[in-house]
Amino acid sequence: MITKISKKFFILTLLLSIMLLTSCAKSLWLGNKLSDKATKQQQEQVKQEVMQLLEKEYNQPFKLLNYKYEYKKHYDLGGNCHYCDVVKYGTYYFKIQALDNPIIVMNFRIDDINKSSTNELLEDFKNKKLSTEYCVTLSKIYMYQKQKTVDQSNLERAKKYCNNRDQNGYKDWENLSLST
């Protein structure tokens, strides 16, 4: 004998559970879109403009070794229910070599999260990554202990270049590698 109140409570609980589960399943299956998928034209524009920005910023030529764009689901592990925190956005992957100093091979990505336009995406790259990518790559040579395997004259040139830009974060890694 189920009373009317407990029957209503059961139905309400069941409906609420179904709503929560379908919401989570929808999010897991589709993902919450944070940006639209870039068109081929937009992808090409980002690729060309990133190369131009690098050449202008560092006053030297660069060679694009690898480029890829992916639009996919990402799992946001920062949430309480990480299975429900699924988001979709595009990511541009770059591997670019400095022609004047071939030991500098920059590997970076640009995430298209909440960018309303290609121009906004490129502006964000200019403001947050552009000025430091070259010298971050020099730091990685020391970080991964490759300093003995690269051409030493190119290594010295890169150090001098980064010192002139007042970006000497690589020195911490250099000192650490000397102490080991």
Backbone as JSON Lines, residues from 0, in Angstrom:
{"i":0,"aa":"M","n":[0.82,-1.19,0.0],"ca":[0.0,0.0,0.0],"c":[0.87,1.26,0.0]}
{"i":1,"aa":"I","n":[0.85,1.86,-1.1],"ca":[1.62,3.09,-1.2],"c":[0.65,4.25,-1.08]}
{"i":2,"aa":"T","n":[0.94,5.13,-0.19],"ca":[0.06,6.29,-0.01],"c":[0.23,7.23,-1.19]}
{"i":3,"aa":"K","n":[-0.73,8.13,-1.34],"ca":[-0.69,9.08,-2.45],"c":[0.54,9.98,-2.37]}
{"i":4,"aa":"I","n":[0.93,10.39,-1.18],"ca":[2.09,11.28,-1.01],"c":[3.37,10.56,-1.38]}
{"i":5,"aa":"S","n":[3.54,9.35,-0.89],"ca":[4.77,8.62,-1.2],"c":[4.82,8.24,-2.68]}
{"i":6,"aa":"K","n":[3.65,8.01,-3.31],"ca":[3.6,7.71,-4.73],"c":[4.02,8.94,-5.54]}
{"i":7,"aa":"K","n":[3.54,10.11,-5.16],"ca":[3.92,11.36,-5.83],"c":[5.41,11.64,-5.63]}
{"i":8,"aa":"F","n":[5.89,11.39,-4.43],"ca":[7.31,11.6,-4.13],"c":[8.17,10.66,-4.98]}
{"i":9,"aa":"F","n":[7.74,9.42,-5.11],"ca":[8.47,8.43,-5.92],"c":[8.51,8.86,-7.38]}
{"i":10,"aa":"I","n":[7.37,9.29,-7.91],"ca":[7.3,9.73,-9.31],"c":[8.16,10.98,-9.53]}
{"i":11,"aa":"L","n":[8.08,11.91,-8.61],"ca":[8.88,13.13,-8.7],"c":[10.38,12.8,-8.67]}
{"i":12,"aa":"T","n":[10.78,11.93,-7.77],"ca":[12.18,11.51,-7.66],"c":[12.63,10.8,-8.93]}
{"i":13,"aa":"L","n":[11.78,9.95,-9.46],"ca":[12.08,9.23,-10.69],"c":[12.26,10.19,-11.86]}
{"i":14,"aa":"L","n":[11.34,11.15,-12.0],"ca":[11.44,12.14,-13.07],"c":[12.71,12.99,-12.95]}
{"i":15,"aa":"L","n":[13.0,13.42,-11.74],"ca":[14.21,14.21,-11.51],"c":[15.46,13.42,-11.86]}
{"i":16,"aa":"S","n":[15.5,12.17,-11.48],"ca":[16.64,11.3,-11.79],"c":[16.8,11.13,-13.29]}
{"i":17,"aa":"I","n":[15.71,10.91,-13.98],"ca":[15.75,10.75,-15.44],"c":[16.25,12.03,-16.1]}
{"i":18,"aa":"M","n":[15.77,13.18,-15.64],"ca":[16.21,14.45,-16.2],"c":[17.71,14.65,-16.0]}
{"i":19,"aa":"L","n":[18.2,14.37,-14.83],"ca":[19.63,14.53,-14.55],"c":[20.47,13.58,-15.4]}
{"i":20,"aa":"L","n":[20.04,12.35,-15.5],"ca":[20.79,11.37,-16.28],"c":[20.8,11.7,-17.77]}
{"i":21,"aa":"T","n":[19.66,12.13,-18.31],"ca":[19.63,12.46,-19.73],"c":[20.42,13.73,-20.01]}
{"i":22,"aa":"S","n":[20.41,14.66,-19.1],"ca":[21.2,15.87,-19.26],"c":[22.69,15.54,-19.3]}
{"i":23,"aa":"C","n":[23.12,14.69,-18.39],"ca":[24.51,14.27,-18.34],"c":[24.87,13.47,-19.59]}
{"i":24,"aa":"A","n":[23.98,12.6,-20.02],"ca":[24.24,11.78,-21.2],"c":[24.34,12.66,-22.44]}
{"i":25,"aa":"K","n":[23.47,13.65,-22.54],"ca":[23.51,14.57,-23.68],"c":[24.83,15.32,-23.69]}
{"i":26,"aa":"S","n":[25.24,15.81,-22.54],"ca":[26.49,16.54,-22.44],"c":[27.67,15.64,-22.79]}
{"i":27,"aa":"L","n":[27.63,14.42,-22.32],"ca":[28.71,13.48,-22.59],"c":[28.75,13.12,-24.07]}
{"i":28,"aa":"W","n":[27.59,12.93,-24.67],"ca":[27.52,12.52,-26.06],"c":[27.85,13.67,-27.01]}
{"i":29,"aa":"L","n":[27.27,14.82,-26.78],"ca":[27.43,15.94,-27.69],"c":[28.51,16.92,-27.26]}
{"i":30,"aa":"G","n":[28.63,17.16,-25.97],"ca":[29.56,18.17,-25.48],"c":[28.92,19.55,-25.57]}
{"i":31,"aa":"N","n":[29.29,20.42,-24.67],"ca":[28.82,21.8,-24.72],"c":[29.75,22.58,-25.63]}
{"i":32,"aa":"K","n":[29.2,23.16,-26.68],"ca":[30.01,23.85,-27.67],"c":[30.52,25.18,-27.11]}
{"i":33,"aa":"L","n":[31.85,25.33,-27.03],"ca":[32.44,26.6,-26.61],"c":[32.82,27.46,-27.81]}
{"i":34,"aa":"S","n":[32.96,26.84,-28.97],"ca":[33.23,27.58,-30.2],"c":[32.74,26.74,-31.37]}
{"i":35,"aa":"D","n":[32.51,27.41,-32.48],"ca":[32.11,26.71,-33.69],"c":[33.34,26.12,-34.36]}
{"i":36,"aa":"K","n":[33.14,25.09,-35.15],"ca":[34.24,24.5,-35.9],"c":[34.7,25.5,-36.95]}
{"i":37,"aa":"A","n":[36.01,25.69,-37.05],"ca":[36.57,26.65,-38.01],"c":[36.44,26.09,-39.42]}
{"i":38,"aa":"T","n":[36.13,26.97,-40.35],"ca":[36.08,26.58,-41.76],"c":[37.51,26.4,-42.27]}
{"i":39,"aa":"K","n":[37.65,25.77,-43.42],"ca":[38.99,25.6,-44.03],"c":[39.64,26.96,-44.25]}
{"i":40,"aa":"Q","n":[38.83,27.94,-44.65],"ca":[39.34,29.29,-44.89],"c":[39.85,29.91,-43.58]}
{"i":41,"aa":"Q","n":[39.11,29.75,-42.5],"ca":[39.55,30.28,-41.2],"c":[40.82,29.57,-40.72]}
{"i":42,"aa":"Q","n":[40.88,28.27,-40.92],"ca":[42.08,27.52,-40.53],"c":[43.31,28.01,-41.29]}
{"i":43,"aa":"E","n":[43.14,28.24,-42.57],"ca":[44.24,28.74,-43.4],"c":[44.64,30.15,-42.97]}
{"i":44,"aa":"Q","n":[43.66,30.97,-42.65],"ca":[43.95,32.34,-42.18],"c":[44.76,32.31,-40.89]}
{"i":45,"aa":"V","n":[44.38,31.46,-39.94],"ca":[45.1,31.37,-38.67],"c":[46.54,30.92,-38.94]}
{"i":46,"aa":"K","n":[46.7,29.91,-39.77],"ca":[48.04,29.4,-40.08],"c":[48.92,30.49,-40.69]}
{"i":47,"aa":"Q","n":[48.41,31.19,-41.69],"ca":[49.2,32.23,-42.36],"c":[49.5,33.4,-41.43]}
{"i":48,"aa":"E","n":[48.52,33.83,-40.66],"ca":[48.73,34.98,-39.8],"c":[49.66,34.67,-38.63]}
{"i":49,"aa":"V","n":[49.61,33.46,-38.1],"ca":[50.55,33.08,-37.04],"c":[51.98,33.13,-37.58]}
{"i":50,"aa":"M","n":[52.19,32.62,-38.78],"ca":[53.53,32.67,-39.39],"c":[53.98,34.13,-39.59]}
{"i":51,"aa":"Q","n":[53.1,34.98,-40.08],"ca":[53.43,36.39,-40.27],"c":[53.72,37.08,-38.95]}
{"i":52,"aa":"L","n":[52.93,36.79,-37.93],"ca":[53.15,37.4,-36.61],"c":[54.5,37.0,-36.04]}
{"i":53,"aa":"L","n":[54.86,35.73,-36.19],"ca":[56.17,35.27,-35.69],"c":[57.31,35.97,-36.42]}
{"i":54,"aa":"E","n":[57.21,36.06,-37.75],"ca":[58.27,36.7,-38.53],"c":[58.39,38.18,-38.19]}
{"i":55,"aa":"K","n":[57.28,38.83,-37.96],"ca":[57.31,40.24,-37.59],"c":[57.87,40.43,-36.17]}
{"i":56,"aa":"E","n":[57.45,39.6,-35.23],"ca":[57.88,39.71,-33.84],"c":[59.37,39.45,-33.68]}
{"i":57,"aa":"Y","n":[59.88,38.43,-34.38],"ca":[61.26,38.01,-34.17],"c":[62.21,38.44,-35.29]}
{"i":58,"aa":"N","n":[61.7,39.15,-36.28],"ca":[62.52,39.68,-37.39],"c":[63.38,38.6,-38.04]}
{"i":59,"aa":"Q","n":[62.79,37.47,-38.32],"ca":[63.51,36.39,-38.99],"c":[62.5,35.44,-39.63]}
{"i":60,"aa":"P","n":[62.97,34.65,-40.6],"ca":[62.06,33.71,-41.27],"c":[61.85,32.43,-40.44]}
{"i":61,"aa":"F","n":[60.69,31.83,-40.63],"ca":[60.34,30.59,-39.96],"c":[59.8,29.6,-40.98]}
{"i":62,"aa":"K","n":[59.94,28.33,-40.64],"ca":[59.44,27.26,-41.51],"c":[58.39,26.47,-40.73]}
{"i":63,"aa":"L","n":[57.25,26.29,-41.35],"ca":[56.18,25.51,-40.74],"c":[56.48,24.03,-40.97]}
{"i":64,"aa":"L","n":[56.77,23.31,-39.9],"ca":[57.09,21.88,-40.0],"c":[55.83,21.02,-39.92]}
{"i":65,"aa":"N","n":[54.89,21.45,-39.1],"ca":[53.66,20.68,-38.95],"c":[52.54,21.62,-38.48]}
{"i":66,"aa":"Y","n":[51.36,21.35,-38.99],"ca":[50.19,22.15,-38.62],"c":[48.98,21.23,-38.66]}
{"i":67,"aa":"K","n":[48.13,21.38,-37.66],"ca":[46.92,20.55,-37.61],"c":[45.84,21.32,-36.86]}
{"i":68,"aa":"Y","n":[44.62,21.13,-37.3],"ca":[43.47,21.69,-36.6],"c":[42.56,20.53,-36.22]}
{"i":69,"aa":"E","n":[42.12,20.53,-34.96],"ca":[41.17,19.51,-34.5],"c":[40.01,20.19,-33.79]}
{"i":70,"aa":"Y","n":[38.83,19.73,-34.1],"ca":[37.63,20.17,-33.39],"c":[37.07,18.95,-32.71]}
{"i":71,"aa":"K","n":[37.15,18.92,-31.38],"ca":[36.74,17.7,-30.69],"c":[36.27,17.99,-29.28]}
{"i":72,"aa":"K","n":[35.81,16.92,-28.63],"ca":[35.36,17.01,-27.25],"c":[36.57,16.99,-26.32]}
{"i":73,"aa":"H","n":[36.49,17.77,-25.26],"ca":[37.51,17.79,-24.22],"c":[36.8,17.56,-22.9]}
{"i":74,"aa":"Y","n":[37.43,16.83,-22.03],"ca":[36.84,16.51,-20.74],"c":[37.42,17.44,-19.69]}
{"i":75,"aa":"D","n":[36.58,18.29,-19.14],"ca":[36.99,19.27,-18.13],"c":[37.04,18.56,-16.78]}
{"i":76,"aa":"L","n":[38.23,18.25,-16.33],"ca":[38.39,17.5,-15.09],"c":[38.3,18.39,-13.86]}
{"i":77,"aa":"G","n":[38.07,19.67,-14.04],"ca":[37.98,20.58,-12.9],"c":[36.62,20.57,-12.23]}
{"i":78,"aa":"G","n":[35.62,19.98,-12.87],"ca":[34.28,19.99,-12.31],"c":[34.07,18.88,-11.29]}
{"i":79,"aa":"N","n":[32.93,18.92,-10.65],"ca":[32.6,17.89,-9.65],"c":[32.3,16.55,-10.32]}
{"i":80,"aa":"C","n":[31.61,16.61,-11.43],"ca":[31.27,15.39,-12.16],"c":[31.96,15.48,-13.5]}
{"i":81,"aa":"H","n":[33.21,15.06,-13.57],"ca":[33.96,15.28,-14.8],"c":[33.38,14.55,-16.0]}
{"i":82,"aa":"Y","n":[32.55,13.57,-15.77],"ca":[31.9,12.91,-16.9],"c":[30.85,13.83,-17.53]}
{"i":83,"aa":"C","n":[30.33,14.75,-16.74],"ca":[29.31,15.66,-17.25],"c":[29.91,16.93,-17.83]}
{"i":84,"aa":"D","n":[31.16,17.24,-17.48],"ca":[31.79,18.46,-17.96],"c":[32.55,18.19,-19.25]}
{"i":85,"aa":"V","n":[31.8,18.04,-20.32],"ca":[32.38,17.77,-21.63],"c":[32.14,19.01,-22.48]}
{"i":86,"aa":"V","n":[33.22,19.53,-23.05],"ca":[33.11,20.74,-23.87],"c":[33.72,20.46,-25.24]}
{"i":87,"aa":"K","n":[33.27,21.21,-26.23],"ca":[33.77,21.07,-27.59],"c":[34.35,22.4,-28.05]}
{"i":88,"aa":"Y","n":[35.57,22.33,-28.57],"ca":[36.19,23.52,-29.17],"c":[37.32,23.07,-30.09]}
{"i":89,"aa":"G","n":[37.82,24.02,-30.87],"ca":[38.88,23.72,-31.81],"c":[40.25,24.03,-31.22]}
{"i":90,"aa":"T","n":[41.25,23.28,-31.7],"ca":[42.63,23.5,-31.28],"c":[43.52,23.49,-32.51]}
{"i":91,"aa":"Y","n":[44.36,24.51,-32.61],"ca":[45.36,24.61,-33.67],"c":[46.7,24.17,-33.1]}
{"i":92,"aa":"Y","n":[47.36,23.22,-33.76],"ca":[48.66,22.72,-33.32],"c":[49.72,23.18,-34.32]}
{"i":93,"aa":"F","n":[50.81,23.74,-33.8],"ca":[51.89,24.24,-34.65],"c":[53.23,23.63,-34.24]}
{"i":94,"aa":"K","n":[54.05,23.35,-35.23],"ca":[55.45,23.01,-35.02],"c":[56.21,23.85,-36.04]}
{"i":95,"aa":"I","n":[57.0,24.82,-35.53],"ca":[57.62,25.82,-36.39],"c":[59.1,25.94,-36.03]}
{"i":96,"aa":"Q","n":[59.94,25.98,-37.06],"ca":[61.38,26.07,-36.87],"c":[61.88,27.45,-37.3]}
{"i":97,"aa":"A","n":[62.79,28.01,-36.49],"ca":[63.45,29.26,-36.86],"c":[64.53,28.92,-37.89]}
{"i":98,"aa":"L","n":[64.47,29.52,-39.07],"ca":[65.45,29.21,-40.11],"c":[66.82,29.79,-39.78]}
{"i":99,"aa":"D","n":[66.86,30.92,-39.09],"ca":[68.14,31.52,-38.71],"c":[68.83,30.75,-37.59]}
{"i":100,"aa":"N","n":[68.08,29.98,-36.84],"ca":[68.64,29.2,-35.75],"c":[67.85,27.89,-35.63]}
{"i":101,"aa":"P","n":[68.28,26.86,-36.37],"ca":[67.48,25.64,-36.48],"c":[67.29,24.84,-35.19]}
{"i":102,"aa":"I","n":[68.0,25.18,-34.11],"ca":[67.75,24.46,-32.85],"c":[66.45,24.93,-32.21]}
{"i":103,"aa":"I","n":[65.95,26.07,-32.65],"ca":[64.69,26.6,-32.12],"c":[63.53,26.01,-32.93]}
{"i":104,"aa":"V","n":[62.87,25.03,-32.32],"ca":[61.69,24.41,-32.93],"c":[60.55,24.58,-31.93]}
{"i":105,"aa":"M","n":[59.65,25.48,-32.25],"ca":[58.55,25.81,-31.35],"c":[57.38,24.86,-31.57]}
{"i":106,"aa":"N","n":[56.93,24.25,-30.5],"ca":[55.72,23.42,-30.5],"c":[54.71,24.11,-29.6]}
{"i":107,"aa":"F","n":[53.62,24.55,-30.17],"ca":[52.6,25.19,-29.34],"c":[51.23,24.95,-29.94]}
{"i":108,"aa":"R","n":[50.24,25.24,-29.13],"ca":[48.85,25.1,-29.59],"c":[48.08,26.35,-29.22]}
{"i":109,"aa":"I","n":[47.04,26.58,-29.98],"ca":[46.14,27.69,-29.71],"c":[44.74,27.09,-29.59]}
{"i":110,"aa":"D","n":[44.14,27.24,-28.42],"ca":[42.79,26.73,-28.2],"c":[41.77,27.81,-28.53]}
{"i":111,"aa":"D","n":[40.76,27.41,-29.27],"ca":[39.7,28.32,-29.7],"c":[38.54,28.23,-28.71]}
{"i":112,"aa":"I","n":[38.8,28.63,-27.47],"ca":[37.79,28.56,-26.43],"c":[37.13,29.94,-26.29]}
{"i":113,"aa":"N","n":[35.84,29.98,-26.52],"ca":[35.05,31.21,-26.35],"c":[35.55,32.38,-27.19]}
{"i":114,"aa":"K","n":[36.14,32.1,-28.33],"ca":[36.57,33.19,-29.23],"c":[35.46,33.37,-30.26]}
{"i":115,"aa":"S","n":[34.99,34.59,-30.39],"ca":[33.86,34.82,-31.29],"c":[34.31,34.96,-32.74]}
{"i":116,"aa":"S","n":[35.6,35.17,-32.97],"ca":[36.07,35.33,-34.34],"c":[37.53,34.92,-34.45]}
{"i":117,"aa":"T","n":[37.97,34.74,-35.69],"ca":[39.37,34.42,-35.94],"c":[40.26,35.56,-35.48]}
{"i":118,"aa":"N","n":[39.81,36.79,-35.69],"ca":[40.6,37.95,-35.26],"c":[40.79,37.97,-33.74]}
{"i":119,"aa":"E","n":[39.76,37.61,-33.01],"ca":[39.86,37.56,-31.55],"c":[40.84,36.47,-31.12]}
{"i":120,"aa":"L","n":[40.81,35.35,-31.8],"ca":[41.74,34.25,-31.53],"c":[43.18,34.69,-31.75]}
{"i":121,"aa":"L","n":[43.44,35.36,-32.86],"ca":[44.79,35.82,-33.18],"c":[45.24,36.93,-32.23]}
{"i":122,"aa":"E","n":[44.33,37.78,-31.85],"ca":[44.65,38.85,-30.9],"c":[45.04,38.25,-29.55]}
{"i":123,"aa":"D","n":[44.34,37.22,-29.13],"ca":[44.66,36.52,-27.89],"c":[46.06,35.89,-27.97]}
{"i":124,"aa":"F","n":[46.38,35.29,-29.11],"ca":[47.72,34.72,-29.32],"c":[48.78,35.81,-29.24]}
{"i":125,"aa":"K","n":[48.52,36.93,-29.88],"ca":[49.48,38.06,-29.85],"c":[49.73,38.53,-28.44]}
{"i":126,"aa":"N","n":[48.68,38.65,-27.66],"ca":[48.8,39.21,-26.31],"c":[49.38,38.23,-25.29]}
{"i":127,"aa":"K","n":[49.16,36.93,-25.48],"ca":[49.53,35.97,-24.43],"c":[50.72,35.08,-24.75]}
{"i":128,"aa":"K","n":[50.97,34.78,-26.02],"ca":[52.0,33.79,-26.33],"c":[53.11,34.29,-27.25]}
{"i":129,"aa":"L","n":[52.77,35.16,-28.15],"ca":[53.68,35.5,-29.25],"c":[55.07,35.93,-28.78]}
{"i":130,"aa":"S","n":[55.14,36.83,-27.83],"ca":[56.43,37.42,-27.46],"c":[57.34,36.46,-26.69]}
{"i":131,"aa":"T","n":[56.82,35.35,-26.21],"ca":[57.65,34.46,-25.38],"c":[57.93,33.09,-26.0]}
{"i":132,"aa":"E","n":[57.28,32.72,-27.07],"ca":[57.41,31.36,-27.62],"c":[58.85,30.98,-27.95]}
{"i":133,"aa":"Y","n":[59.59,31.88,-28.56],"ca":[60.96,31.6,-28.98],"c":[61.83,31.24,-27.78]}
{"i":134,"aa":"C","n":[61.8,32.06,-26.76],"ca":[62.67,31.85,-25.6],"c":[62.16,30.73,-24.69]}
{"i":135,"aa":"V","n":[60.87,30.46,-24.72],"ca":[60.35,29.29,-24.01],"c":[60.95,28.03,-24.63]}
{"i":136,"aa":"T","n":[61.1,28.03,-25.95],"ca":[61.71,26.89,-26.63],"c":[63.16,26.71,-26.21]}
{"i":137,"aa":"L","n":[63.88,27.8,-26.03],"ca":[65.26,27.71,-25.53],"c":[65.26,27.1,-24.14]}
{"i":138,"aa":"S","n":[64.35,27.5,-23.29],"ca":[64.25,26.91,-21.95],"c":[64.03,25.41,-22.02]}
{"i":139,"aa":"K","n":[63.21,24.98,-22.98],"ca":[62.91,23.55,-23.11],"c":[64.14,22.74,-23.5]}
{"i":140,"aa":"I","n":[65.08,23.36,-24.22],"ca":[66.32,22.65,-24.55],"c":[67.04,22.25,-23.27]}
{"i":141,"aa":"Y","n":[67.07,23.17,-22.31],"ca":[67.7,22.86,-21.02],"c":[66.8,21.97,-20.16]}
{"i":142,"aa":"M","n":[65.52,22.23,-20.21],"ca":[64.57,21.47,-19.4],"c":[64.66,19.97,-19.72]}
{"i":143,"aa":"Y","n":[64.77,19.66,-21.02],"ca":[64.84,18.27,-21.45],"c":[66.28,17.8,-21.65]}
{"i":144,"aa":"Q","n":[67.23,18.6,-21.17],"ca":[68.66,18.29,-21.18],"c":[69.19,17.93,-22.56]}
{"i":145,"aa":"K","n":[68.85,18.76,-23.53],"ca":[69.32,18.55,-24.9],"c":[70.46,19.5,-25.25]}
{"i":146,"aa":"Q","n":[70.92,20.31,-24.28],"ca":[71.92,21.33,-24.57],"c":[73.23,20.76,-25.09]}
{"i":147,"aa":"K","n":[73.56,19.53,-24.79],"ca":[74.82,18.94,-25.26],"c":[74.67,18.3,-26.63]}
{"i":148,"aa":"T","n":[73.44,18.13,-27.08],"ca":[73.21,17.48,-28.37],"c":[72.96,18.47,-29.5]}
{"i":149,"aa":"V","n":[72.83,19.75,-29.18],"ca":[72.57,20.75,-30.21],"c":[73.86,21.49,-30.55]}
{"i":150,"aa":"D","n":[73.86,22.15,-31.69],"ca":[75.01,22.94,-32.11],"c":[75.25,24.07,-31.1]}
{"i":151,"aa":"Q","n":[76.45,24.13,-30.55],"ca":[76.75,25.08,-29.47],"c":[76.74,26.53,-29.93]}
{"i":152,"aa":"S","n":[77.17,26.78,-31.18],"ca":[77.13,28.17,-31.66],"c":[75.69,28.66,-31.79]}
{"i":153,"aa":"N","n":[74.8,27.78,-32.24],"ca":[73.38,28.14,-32.31],"c":[72.78,28.32,-30.92]}
{"i":154,"aa":"L","n":[73.22,27.51,-29.98],"ca":[72.75,27.63,-28.61],"c":[73.16,28.98,-28.02]}
{"i":155,"aa":"E","n":[74.41,29.37,-28.25],"ca":[74.9,30.67,-27.76],"c":[74.16,31.82,-28.43]}
{"i":156,"aa":"R","n":[73.89,31.69,-29.73],"ca":[73.14,32.73,-30.44],"c":[71.74,32.88,-29.87]}
{"i":157,"aa":"A","n":[71.1,31.76,-29.58],"ca":[69.74,31.8,-29.02],"c":[69.76,32.43,-27.64]}
{"i":158,"aa":"K","n":[70.76,32.1,-26.83],"ca":[70.87,32.7,-25.49],"c":[71.06,34.21,-25.59]}
{"i":159,"aa":"K","n":[71.93,34.63,-26.49],"ca":[72.18,36.06,-26.68],"c":[70.9,36.76,-27.15]}
{"i":160,"aa":"Y","n":[70.2,36.13,-28.07],"ca":[68.96,36.7,-28.6],"c":[67.94,36.88,-27.47]}
{"i":161,"aa":"C","n":[67.77,35.86,-26.64],"ca":[66.79,35.95,-25.55],"c":[67.23,36.95,-24.49]}
{"i":162,"aa":"N","n":[68.52,37.03,-24.23],"ca":[69.03,38.04,-23.29],"c":[68.73,39.44,-23.8]}
{"i":163,"aa":"N","n":[68.92,39.66,-25.1],"ca":[68.62,40.98,-25.69],"c":[67.13,41.32,-25.6]}
{"i":164,"aa":"R","n":[66.29,40.31,-25.58],"ca":[64.84,40.53,-25.43],"c":[64.44,40.59,-23.96]}
{"i":165,"aa":"D","n":[65.41,40.48,-23.08],"ca":[65.19,40.48,-21.63],"c":[64.26,39.33,-21.21]}
{"i":166,"aa":"Q","n":[64.49,38.19,-21.83],"ca":[63.74,36.97,-21.51],"c":[64.75,35.89,-21.14]}
{"i":167,"aa":"N","n":[65.16,35.89,-19.89],"ca":[66.2,34.95,-19.48],"c":[65.68,33.85,-18.56]}
{"i":168,"aa":"G","n":[64.49,33.43,-18.77],"ca":[63.94,32.33,-17.98],"c":[64.7,31.03,-18.2]}
{"i":169,"aa":"Y","n":[65.35,30.92,-19.36],"ca":[66.13,29.72,-19.65],"c":[67.28,29.55,-18.66]}
{"i":170,"aa":"K","n":[67.75,30.64,-18.05],"ca":[68.91,30.57,-17.15],"c":[68.63,29.69,-15.93]}
{"i":171,"aa":"D","n":[67.4,29.7,-15.45],"ca":[67.06,28.82,-14.33],"c":[67.27,27.36,-14.72]}
{"i":172,"aa":"W","n":[66.83,27.0,-15.92],"ca":[67.0,25.62,-16.39],"c":[68.46,25.33,-16.7]}
{"i":173,"aa":"E","n":[69.17,26.33,-17.21],"ca":[70.6,26.16,-17.5],"c":[71.36,25.89,-16.2]}
{"i":174,"aa":"N","n":[71.09,26.68,-15.17],"ca":[71.75,26.5,-13.88],"c":[71.4,25.14,-13.26]}
{"i":175,"aa":"L","n":[70.16,24.75,-13.4],"ca":[69.73,23.46,-12.88],"c":[70.46,22.31,-13.6]}
{"i":176,"aa":"S","n":[70.62,22.46,-14.91],"ca":[71.3,21.39,-15.66],"c":[72.79,21.34,-15.33]}
{"i":177,"aa":"L","n":[73.39,22.48,-14.97],"ca":[74.81,22.5,-14.59],"c":[75.03,21.85,-13.24]}
{"i":178,"aa":"S","n":[74.03,21.92,-12.38],"ca":[74.18,21.38,-11.03],"c":[73.96,19.86,-10.97]}
{"i":179,"aa":"T","n":[73.45,19.29,-12.07],"ca":[73.22,17.84,-12.05],"c":[74.31,17.07,-12.74]}
